[in-house]
Coordinates of C-alpha atoms in Angstrom, one line a residue:
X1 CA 23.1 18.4 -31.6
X2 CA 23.3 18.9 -35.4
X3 CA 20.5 21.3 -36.6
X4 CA 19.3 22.6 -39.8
X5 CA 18.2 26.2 -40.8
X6 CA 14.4 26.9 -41.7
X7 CA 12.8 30.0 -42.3
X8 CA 9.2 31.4 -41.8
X9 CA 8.2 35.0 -42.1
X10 CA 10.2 36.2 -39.6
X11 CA 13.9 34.8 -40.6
X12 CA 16.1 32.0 -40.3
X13 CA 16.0 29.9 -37.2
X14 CA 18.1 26.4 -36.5
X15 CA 15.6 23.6 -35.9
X16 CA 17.3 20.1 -34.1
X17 CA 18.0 17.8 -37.9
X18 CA 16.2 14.8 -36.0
X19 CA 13.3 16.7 -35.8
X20 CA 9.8 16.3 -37.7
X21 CA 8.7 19.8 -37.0
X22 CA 9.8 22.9 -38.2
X23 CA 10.3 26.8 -37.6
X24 CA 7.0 27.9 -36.4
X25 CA 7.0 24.9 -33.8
X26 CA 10.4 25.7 -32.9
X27 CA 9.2 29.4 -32.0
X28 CA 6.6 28.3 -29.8
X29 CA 8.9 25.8 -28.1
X30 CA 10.9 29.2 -27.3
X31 CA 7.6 31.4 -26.4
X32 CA 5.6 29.3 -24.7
X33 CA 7.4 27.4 -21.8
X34 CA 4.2 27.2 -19.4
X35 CA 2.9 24.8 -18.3
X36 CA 5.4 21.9 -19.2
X37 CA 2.3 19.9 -20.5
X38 CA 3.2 19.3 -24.4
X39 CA 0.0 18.7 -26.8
X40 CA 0.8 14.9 -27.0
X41 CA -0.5 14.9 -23.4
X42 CA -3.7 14.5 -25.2
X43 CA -3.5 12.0 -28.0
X44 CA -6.7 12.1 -29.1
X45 CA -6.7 15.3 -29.8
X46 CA -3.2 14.5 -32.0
X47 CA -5.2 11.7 -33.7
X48 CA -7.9 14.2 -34.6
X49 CA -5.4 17.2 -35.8
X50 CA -4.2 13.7 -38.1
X51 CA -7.5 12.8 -39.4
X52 CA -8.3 16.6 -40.0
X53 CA -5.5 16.9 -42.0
X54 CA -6.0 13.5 -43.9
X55 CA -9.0 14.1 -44.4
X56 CA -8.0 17.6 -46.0
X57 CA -5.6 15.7 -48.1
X58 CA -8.4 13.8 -49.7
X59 CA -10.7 16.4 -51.1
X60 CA -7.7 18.6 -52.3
X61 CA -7.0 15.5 -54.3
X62 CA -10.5 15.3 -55.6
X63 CA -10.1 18.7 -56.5
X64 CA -7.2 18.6 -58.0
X65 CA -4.8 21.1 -55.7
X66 CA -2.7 17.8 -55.1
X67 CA -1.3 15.5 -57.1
X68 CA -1.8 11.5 -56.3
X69 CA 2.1 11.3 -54.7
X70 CA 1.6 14.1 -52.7
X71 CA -2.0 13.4 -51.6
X72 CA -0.9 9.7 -50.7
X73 CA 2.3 10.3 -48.8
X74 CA 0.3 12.9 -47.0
X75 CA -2.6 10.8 -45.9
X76 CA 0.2 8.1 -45.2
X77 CA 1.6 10.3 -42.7
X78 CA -1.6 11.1 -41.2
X79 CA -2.6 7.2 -41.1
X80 CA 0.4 7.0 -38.4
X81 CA -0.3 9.5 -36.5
X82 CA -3.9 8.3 -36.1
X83 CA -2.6 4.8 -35.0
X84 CA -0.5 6.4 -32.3
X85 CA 3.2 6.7 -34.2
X86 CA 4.9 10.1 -33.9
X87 CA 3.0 11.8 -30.9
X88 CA 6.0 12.5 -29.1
X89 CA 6.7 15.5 -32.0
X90 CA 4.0 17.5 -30.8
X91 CA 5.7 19.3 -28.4
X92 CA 4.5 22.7 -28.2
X93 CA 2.7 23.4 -24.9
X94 CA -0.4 23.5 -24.2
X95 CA -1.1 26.5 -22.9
X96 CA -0.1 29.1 -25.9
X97 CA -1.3 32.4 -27.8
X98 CA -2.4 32.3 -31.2
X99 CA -5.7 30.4 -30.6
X100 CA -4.3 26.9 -31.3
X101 CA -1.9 28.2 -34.6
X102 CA 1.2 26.5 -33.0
X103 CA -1.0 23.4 -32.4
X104 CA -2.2 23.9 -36.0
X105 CA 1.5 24.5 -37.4
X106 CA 2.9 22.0 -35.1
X107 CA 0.8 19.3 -37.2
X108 CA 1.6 20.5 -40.3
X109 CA 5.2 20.9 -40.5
X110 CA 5.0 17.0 -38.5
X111 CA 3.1 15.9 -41.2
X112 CA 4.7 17.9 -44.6
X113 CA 8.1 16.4 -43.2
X114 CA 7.2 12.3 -42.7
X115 CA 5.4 13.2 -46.2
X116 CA 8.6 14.5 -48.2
X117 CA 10.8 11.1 -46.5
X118 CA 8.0 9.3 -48.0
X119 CA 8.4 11.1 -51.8
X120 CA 12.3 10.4 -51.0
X121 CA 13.4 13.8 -50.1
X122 CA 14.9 15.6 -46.6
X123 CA 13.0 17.2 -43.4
X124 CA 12.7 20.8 -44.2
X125 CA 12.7 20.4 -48.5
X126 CA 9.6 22.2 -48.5
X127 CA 9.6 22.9 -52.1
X128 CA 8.2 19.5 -52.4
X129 CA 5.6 19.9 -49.7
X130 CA 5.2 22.7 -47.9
X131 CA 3.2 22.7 -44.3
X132 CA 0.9 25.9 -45.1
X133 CA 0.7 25.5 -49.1
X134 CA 0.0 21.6 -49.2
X135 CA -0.8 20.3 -45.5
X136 CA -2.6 23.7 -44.7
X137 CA -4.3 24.2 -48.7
X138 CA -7.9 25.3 -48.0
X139 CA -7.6 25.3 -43.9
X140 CA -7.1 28.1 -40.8
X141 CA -6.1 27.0 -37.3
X142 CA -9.2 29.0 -36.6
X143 CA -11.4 25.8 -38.7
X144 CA -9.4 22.8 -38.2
X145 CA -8.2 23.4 -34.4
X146 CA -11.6 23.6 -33.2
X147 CA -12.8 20.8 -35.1
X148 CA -10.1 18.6 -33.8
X149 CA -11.2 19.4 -30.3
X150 CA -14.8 18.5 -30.8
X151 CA -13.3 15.4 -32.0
X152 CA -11.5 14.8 -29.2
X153 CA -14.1 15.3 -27.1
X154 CA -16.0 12.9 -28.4
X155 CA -13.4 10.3 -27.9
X156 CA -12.6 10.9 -24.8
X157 CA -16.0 11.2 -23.4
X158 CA -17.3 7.6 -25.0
X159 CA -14.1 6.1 -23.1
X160 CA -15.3 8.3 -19.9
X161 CA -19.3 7.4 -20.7
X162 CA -18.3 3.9 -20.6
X163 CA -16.3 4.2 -17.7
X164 CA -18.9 5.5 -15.7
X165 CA -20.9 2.4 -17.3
X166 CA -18.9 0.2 -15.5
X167 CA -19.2 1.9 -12.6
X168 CA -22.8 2.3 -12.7
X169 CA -22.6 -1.4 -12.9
X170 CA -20.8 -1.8 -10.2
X171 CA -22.9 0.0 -8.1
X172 CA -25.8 -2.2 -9.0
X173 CA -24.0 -5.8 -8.0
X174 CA -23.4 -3.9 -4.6
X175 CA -27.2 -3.2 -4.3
X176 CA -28.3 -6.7 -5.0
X177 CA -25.6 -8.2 -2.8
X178 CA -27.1 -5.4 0.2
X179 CA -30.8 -6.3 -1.1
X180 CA -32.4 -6.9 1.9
X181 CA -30.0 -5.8 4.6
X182 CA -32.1 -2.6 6.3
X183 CA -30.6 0.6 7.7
X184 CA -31.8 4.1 8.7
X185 CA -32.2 6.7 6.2
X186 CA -30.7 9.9 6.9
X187 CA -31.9 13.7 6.4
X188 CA -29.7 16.7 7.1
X189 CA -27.5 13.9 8.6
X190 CA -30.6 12.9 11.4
X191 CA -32.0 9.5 11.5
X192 CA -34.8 9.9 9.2
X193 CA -37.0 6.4 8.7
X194 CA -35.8 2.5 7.3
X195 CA -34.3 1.7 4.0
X196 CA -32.2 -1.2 2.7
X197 CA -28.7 -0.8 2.3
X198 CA -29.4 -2.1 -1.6
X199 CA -31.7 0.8 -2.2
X200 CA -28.8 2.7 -1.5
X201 CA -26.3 1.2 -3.7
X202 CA -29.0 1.1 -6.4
X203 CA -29.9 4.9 -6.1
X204 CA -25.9 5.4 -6.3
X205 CA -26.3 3.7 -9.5
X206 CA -29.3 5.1 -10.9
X207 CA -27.5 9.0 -10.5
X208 CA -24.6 8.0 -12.7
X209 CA -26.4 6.1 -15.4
X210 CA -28.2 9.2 -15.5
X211 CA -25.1 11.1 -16.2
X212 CA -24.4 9.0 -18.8
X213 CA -27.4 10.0 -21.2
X214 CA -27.0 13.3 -20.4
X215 CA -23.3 13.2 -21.3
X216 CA -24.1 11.9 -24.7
X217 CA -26.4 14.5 -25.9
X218 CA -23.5 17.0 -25.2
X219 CA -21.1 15.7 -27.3
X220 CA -23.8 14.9 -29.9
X221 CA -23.9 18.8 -30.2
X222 CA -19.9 18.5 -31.0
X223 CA -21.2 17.4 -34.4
X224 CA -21.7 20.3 -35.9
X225 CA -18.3 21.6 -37.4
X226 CA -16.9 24.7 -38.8
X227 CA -14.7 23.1 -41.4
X228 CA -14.4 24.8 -44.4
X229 CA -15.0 27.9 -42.6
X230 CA -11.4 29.5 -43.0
X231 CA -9.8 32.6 -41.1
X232 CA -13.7 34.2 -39.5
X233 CA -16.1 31.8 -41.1
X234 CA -16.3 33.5 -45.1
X235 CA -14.2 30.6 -46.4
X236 CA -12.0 32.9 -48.1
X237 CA -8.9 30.6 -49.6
X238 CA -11.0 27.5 -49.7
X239 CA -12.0 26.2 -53.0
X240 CA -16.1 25.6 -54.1
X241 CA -16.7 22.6 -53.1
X242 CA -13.8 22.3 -50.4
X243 CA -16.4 21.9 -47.4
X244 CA -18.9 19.4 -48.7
X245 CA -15.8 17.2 -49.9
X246 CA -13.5 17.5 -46.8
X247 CA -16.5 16.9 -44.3
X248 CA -17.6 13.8 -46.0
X249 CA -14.2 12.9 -45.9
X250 CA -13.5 13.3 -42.5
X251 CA -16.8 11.4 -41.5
X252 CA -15.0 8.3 -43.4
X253 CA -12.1 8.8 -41.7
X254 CA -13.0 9.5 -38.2
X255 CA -16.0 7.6 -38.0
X256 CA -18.1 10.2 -36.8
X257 CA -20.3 11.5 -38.6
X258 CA -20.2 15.5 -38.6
X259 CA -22.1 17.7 -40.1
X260 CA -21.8 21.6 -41.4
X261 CA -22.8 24.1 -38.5
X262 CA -25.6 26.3 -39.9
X263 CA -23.7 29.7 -39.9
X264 CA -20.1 29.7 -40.2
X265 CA -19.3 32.5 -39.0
X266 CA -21.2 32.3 -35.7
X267 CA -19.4 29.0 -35.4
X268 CA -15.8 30.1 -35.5
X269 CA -16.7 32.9 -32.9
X270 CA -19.1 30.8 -30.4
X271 CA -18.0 28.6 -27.9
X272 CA -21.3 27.5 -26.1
X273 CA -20.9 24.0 -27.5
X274 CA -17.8 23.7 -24.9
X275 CA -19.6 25.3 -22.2
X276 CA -22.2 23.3 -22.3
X277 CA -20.2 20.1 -22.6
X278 CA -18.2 21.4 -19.3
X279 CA -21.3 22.2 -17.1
X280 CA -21.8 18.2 -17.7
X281 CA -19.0 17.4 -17.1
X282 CA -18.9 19.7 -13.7
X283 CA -22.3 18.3 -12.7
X284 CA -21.2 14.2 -13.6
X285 CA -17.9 15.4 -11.3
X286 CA -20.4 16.8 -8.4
X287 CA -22.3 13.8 -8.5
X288 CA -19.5 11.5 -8.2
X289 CA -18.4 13.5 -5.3
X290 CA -21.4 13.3 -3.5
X291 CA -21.3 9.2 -3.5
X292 CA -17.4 9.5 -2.7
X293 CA -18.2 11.5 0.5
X294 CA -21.1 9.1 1.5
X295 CA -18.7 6.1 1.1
X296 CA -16.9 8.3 3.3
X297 CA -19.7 9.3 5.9
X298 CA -20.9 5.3 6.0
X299 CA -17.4 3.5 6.6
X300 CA -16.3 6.2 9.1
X301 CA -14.9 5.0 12.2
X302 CA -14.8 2.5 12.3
X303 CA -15.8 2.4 16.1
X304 CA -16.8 5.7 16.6
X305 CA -18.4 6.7 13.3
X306 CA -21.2 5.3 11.3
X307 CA -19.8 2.4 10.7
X308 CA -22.0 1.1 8.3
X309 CA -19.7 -0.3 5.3
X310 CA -16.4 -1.4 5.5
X311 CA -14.4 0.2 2.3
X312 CA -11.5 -2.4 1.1
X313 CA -8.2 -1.2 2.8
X314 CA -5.8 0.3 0.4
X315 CA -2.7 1.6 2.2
X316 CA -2.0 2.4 5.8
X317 CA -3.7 5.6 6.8
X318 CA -0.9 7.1 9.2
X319 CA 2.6 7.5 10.0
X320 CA 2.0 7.7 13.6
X321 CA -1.4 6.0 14.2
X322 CA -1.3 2.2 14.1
X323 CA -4.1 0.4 12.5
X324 CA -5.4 3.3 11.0
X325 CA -6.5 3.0 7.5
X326 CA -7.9 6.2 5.3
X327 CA -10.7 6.5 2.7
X328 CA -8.2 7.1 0.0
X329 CA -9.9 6.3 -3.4
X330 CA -13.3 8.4 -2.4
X331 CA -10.9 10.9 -1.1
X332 CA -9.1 10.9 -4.8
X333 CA -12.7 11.2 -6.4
X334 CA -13.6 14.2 -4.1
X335 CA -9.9 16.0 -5.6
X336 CA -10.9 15.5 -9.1
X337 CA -14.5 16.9 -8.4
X338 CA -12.6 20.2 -7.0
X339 CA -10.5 20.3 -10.1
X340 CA -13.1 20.1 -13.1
X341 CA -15.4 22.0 -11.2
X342 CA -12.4 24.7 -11.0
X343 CA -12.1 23.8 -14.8
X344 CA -15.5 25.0 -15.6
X345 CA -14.7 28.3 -14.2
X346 CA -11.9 28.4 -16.9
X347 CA -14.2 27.7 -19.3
X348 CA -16.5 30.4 -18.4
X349 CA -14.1 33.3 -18.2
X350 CA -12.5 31.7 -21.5
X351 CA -15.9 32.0 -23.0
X352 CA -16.3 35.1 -21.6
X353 CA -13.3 36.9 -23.1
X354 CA -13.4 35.6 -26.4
X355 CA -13.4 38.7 -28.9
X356 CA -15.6 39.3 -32.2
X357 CA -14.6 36.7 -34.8
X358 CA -12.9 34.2 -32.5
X359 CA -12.1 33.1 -29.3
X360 CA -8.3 33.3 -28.6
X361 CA -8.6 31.4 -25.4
X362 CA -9.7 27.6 -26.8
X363 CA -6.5 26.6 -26.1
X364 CA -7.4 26.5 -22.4
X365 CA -10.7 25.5 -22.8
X366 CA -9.2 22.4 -25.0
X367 CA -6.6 21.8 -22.0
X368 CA -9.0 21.8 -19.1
X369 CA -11.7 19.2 -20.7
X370 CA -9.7 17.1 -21.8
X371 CA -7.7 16.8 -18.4
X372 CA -11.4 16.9 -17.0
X373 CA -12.8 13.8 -19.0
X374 CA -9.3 11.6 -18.5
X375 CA -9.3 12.5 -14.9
X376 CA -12.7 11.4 -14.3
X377 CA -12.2 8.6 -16.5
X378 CA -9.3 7.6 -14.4
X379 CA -10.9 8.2 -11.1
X380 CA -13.9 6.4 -11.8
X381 CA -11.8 3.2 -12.6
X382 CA -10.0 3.5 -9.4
X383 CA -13.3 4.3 -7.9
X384 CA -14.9 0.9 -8.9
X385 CA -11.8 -1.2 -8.7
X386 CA -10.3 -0.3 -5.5
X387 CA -13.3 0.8 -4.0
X388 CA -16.6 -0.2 -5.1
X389 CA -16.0 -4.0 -5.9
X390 CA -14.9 -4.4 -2.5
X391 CA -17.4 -2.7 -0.2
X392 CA -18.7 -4.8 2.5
X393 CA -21.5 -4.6 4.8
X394 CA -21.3 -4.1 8.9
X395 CA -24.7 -6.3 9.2
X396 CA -24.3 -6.7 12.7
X397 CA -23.9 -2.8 13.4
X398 CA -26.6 -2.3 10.9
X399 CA -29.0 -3.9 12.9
X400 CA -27.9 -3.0 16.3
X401 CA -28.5 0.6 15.0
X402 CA -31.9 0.4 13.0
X403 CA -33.1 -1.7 16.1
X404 CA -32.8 0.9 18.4
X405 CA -33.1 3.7 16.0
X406 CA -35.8 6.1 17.1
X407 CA -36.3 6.6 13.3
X408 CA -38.9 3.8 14.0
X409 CA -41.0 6.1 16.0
X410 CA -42.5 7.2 12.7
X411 CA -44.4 4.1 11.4
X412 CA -46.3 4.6 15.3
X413 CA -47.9 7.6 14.1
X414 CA -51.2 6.0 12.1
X415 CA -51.8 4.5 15.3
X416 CA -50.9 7.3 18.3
X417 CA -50.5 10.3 16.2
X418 CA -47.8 12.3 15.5
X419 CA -47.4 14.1 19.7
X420 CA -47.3 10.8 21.6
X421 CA -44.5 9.4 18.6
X422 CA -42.9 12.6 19.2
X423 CA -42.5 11.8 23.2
X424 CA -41.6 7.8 22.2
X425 CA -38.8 9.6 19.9
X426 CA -37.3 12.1 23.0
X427 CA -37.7 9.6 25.7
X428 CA -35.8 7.1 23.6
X429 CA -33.4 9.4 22.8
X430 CA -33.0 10.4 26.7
X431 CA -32.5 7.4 28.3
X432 CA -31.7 4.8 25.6
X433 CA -34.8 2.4 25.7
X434 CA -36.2 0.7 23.0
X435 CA -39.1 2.5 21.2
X436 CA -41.0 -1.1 21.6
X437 CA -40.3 -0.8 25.7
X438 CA -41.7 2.7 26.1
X439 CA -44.5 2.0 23.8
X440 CA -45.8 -0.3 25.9
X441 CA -45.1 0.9 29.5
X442 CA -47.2 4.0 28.4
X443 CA -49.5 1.9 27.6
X444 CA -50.4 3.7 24.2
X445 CA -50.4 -0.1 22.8
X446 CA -50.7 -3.5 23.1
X447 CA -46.5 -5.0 23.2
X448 CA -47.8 -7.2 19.7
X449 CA -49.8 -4.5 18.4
X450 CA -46.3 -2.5 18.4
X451 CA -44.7 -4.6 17.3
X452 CA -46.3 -5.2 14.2
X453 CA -46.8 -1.3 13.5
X454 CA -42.8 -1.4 13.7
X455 CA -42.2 -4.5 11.4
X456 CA -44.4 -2.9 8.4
X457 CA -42.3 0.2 8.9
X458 CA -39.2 -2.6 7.4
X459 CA -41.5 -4.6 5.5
X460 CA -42.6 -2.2 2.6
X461 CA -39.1 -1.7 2.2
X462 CA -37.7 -5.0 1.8
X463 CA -41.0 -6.0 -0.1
X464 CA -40.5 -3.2 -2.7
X465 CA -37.0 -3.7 -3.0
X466 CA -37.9 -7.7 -4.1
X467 CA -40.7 -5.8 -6.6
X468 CA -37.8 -4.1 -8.4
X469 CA -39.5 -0.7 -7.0

């Protein structure tokens, strides 16, 4: 492999000639061998390094740091790497010291070095256009790396919020296909008193739609940016007038439209924004785990267990038991839900342990919700594809079940009171009668009368679930 020589501040070292990055990404490659995860993992947050840096490029033009060649080959660079061109030369890992500087230097020695082919020179001329003097003028990693996270976050979590849309959706077809179709409610896992298998579906539905808002008006608080901030949040090395161009910049660029955090200093140092977005992000998980293990609980069986749905069948479920077939997609969901819940511990102790001026750790924290958000993204597709769209209903069990339920016993109590429905319950659950059968051989009401008392305890359900209730 033919290399060539680059220097930083701590010598000479032979970078690979093919290569768009330079000696400070060619240290990390040698410090941090981690996790084996390299930054492009997450492209979005490539693409927002890119428009960062772009963006940077512009308002040192319009103040006059860079000339117009420089400035255009610059943002020309950055234009590819914002439509997806390129990723594959941000290699460092990670997980890495520095609080995102390799991330930071990664970029800019990617971008300095498509810039100079561009002017018509070679990878590594910096006197042209060098990564910290021209890509880096008026920026710290301790500005810039943050703010491409928060954009990140933002794109990820609209592809995630509309995943979960879909799913949501989903969940509501299912819940007007089972309109109608009534079951027993459960409490603590005890026959409890009649629903519709819709109203299920539907409340499955209304949880995650939920999620969604709530989801929103975290990232809305990713906004707020430090750019312009510097090294601690003084803006010392930026130029008057940097911040107010580069942000407006950036909005054009990025199409988001961010805005100055109120105190600069507090911004560089505080993390809460990412804290807060990961507690969502933990709860949506939770949440989505919860209806994963009920699909679970109602399709179990499917002879001896609930037995209430029938999940589509995705693989064989055993290498030694024929015919069985497993939950597998819920069971996927239910992983996830482990992980970004583990995540948001990382998050915390991250938070925790970040020092004065800045936290060292968002390296991590930029890791773990981004693997978050594209895992649940990712799950939830597979959840409504493979799972959800293809859920069937056991009617014939269902009714068998609700029929006999003692569950029933409790529309008897306006009529008997609450002790004699008690002793209807126990006796049914002794021998196995019907509640309608004991009713009337104790003679605490007319067979007709019963039997009406039992039908309202259906009808209000069915009649609200027509209502839209």
């Amino acid at each position: 492999m033919t290399t060539r020589i680059e220097t930083d501040s701590l010598g000479n070292i032979p970078v690979p000639a093919a290569a768009y990055w330079g000696a400070h990404t060619a240290r990390a490659l040698e410090n941090f061998t981690i996790s084996g995860i390299p930054v492009s993992r997450h492209p979005h947050l490539v693409r927002a390094l890119a428009m960062i840096k772009n963006a940077a490029a512009q308002a040192n033009y319009e103040l006059g740091i860079l000339n117009p060649r420089q400035a255009s080959a610059i943002r020309e660079a950055c234009r590819e790497i914002q439509d997806g061109h390129h990723h594959e030369q941000f290699c460092v890992d990670v997980i890495q010291g520095g609080a995102g500087t390799s991330t930071n230097m990664n970029a800019n020695e990617v971008i300095a070095n498509l810039a100079l082919e561009k002017l018509g020179h070679r990878r590594g001329d910096y006197q042209h256009l060098h990564p910290i003097d021209h890509i880096n003028r008026c920026q710290s990693t301790n500005d810039t790396y943050p703010t491409a996270i928060k954009l990140a976050l933002i794109f990820t979590t609209a592809e995630l919020n509309h995943e979960l849309g879909e799913l949501a959706a989903s969940a509501r077809d299912k819940g007007a296909e089972f309109a109608g179709i009534v079951k027993m409610g459960r409490t603590q896992l005890q026959d409890a008193v009649p629903m519709t298998l819709g109203q299920e579906f539907n409340a499955f539905a209304a949880t995650l739609e939920e999620d969604r808002s709530r989801l929103m008006e975290s990232t809305a608080l990713m906004l707020e940016c430090s750019l312009g901030a510097t090294a601690i949040g003084t803006g010392i090395t930026a130029e008057p007038g940097y911040q107010q161009l580069v942000l407006r910049a950036l909005s054009e660029v990025s199409g988001v439209q961010v805005v100055p955090a109120a105190d600069l200093i507090e911004a560089t140092s505080d993390v809460g924004v990412f804290m807060h977005l990961s507690g969502m992000l933990k709860r949506t998980a939770i949440k989505l785990s919860k209806i994963s293990s009920d699909l679970r609980l109602l399709s179990s069986g499917p002879q001896n267990g609930f037995g209430e749905i029938i999940l589509p069948p995705r693989q064989a479920g055993s290498s030694i038991m024929p015919g069985k077939v497993n939950p597998v997609i819920p069971e996927a969901m239910n992983q996830i839900a482990f992980a970004v819940a583990g995540a948001d511990t990382t998050v915390t102790m991250a938070a925790d342990n970040g020092q004065l001026q800045l936290n060292a750790f968002e390296p991590v924290i930029a890791h773990v919700l981004l693997q978050s958000i594209s895992w649940l993204e990712q799950g939830s597709r597979a959840l409504r594809r493979y799972c959800m769209e293809g859920i069937e209903a056991n009617t014939g069990r269902l009714a068998r079940q609700t029929e006999a339920s003692v569950g029933l016993a409790t529309a008897l109590i306006p009529a008997i009171g609450y002790a004699a429905a008690a002793g209807v319950a126990k006796e049914a659950l002794r021998d196995g009668s019907s509640i309608l059968d004991i009713v009337t051989s104790r003679k605490l009401l007319e067979r007709d009368a019963a039997r009406s008392l039992l039908e309202s305890a259906v009808l209000p359900v069915r009649n609200a679930e027509i209502a839209g209730v």
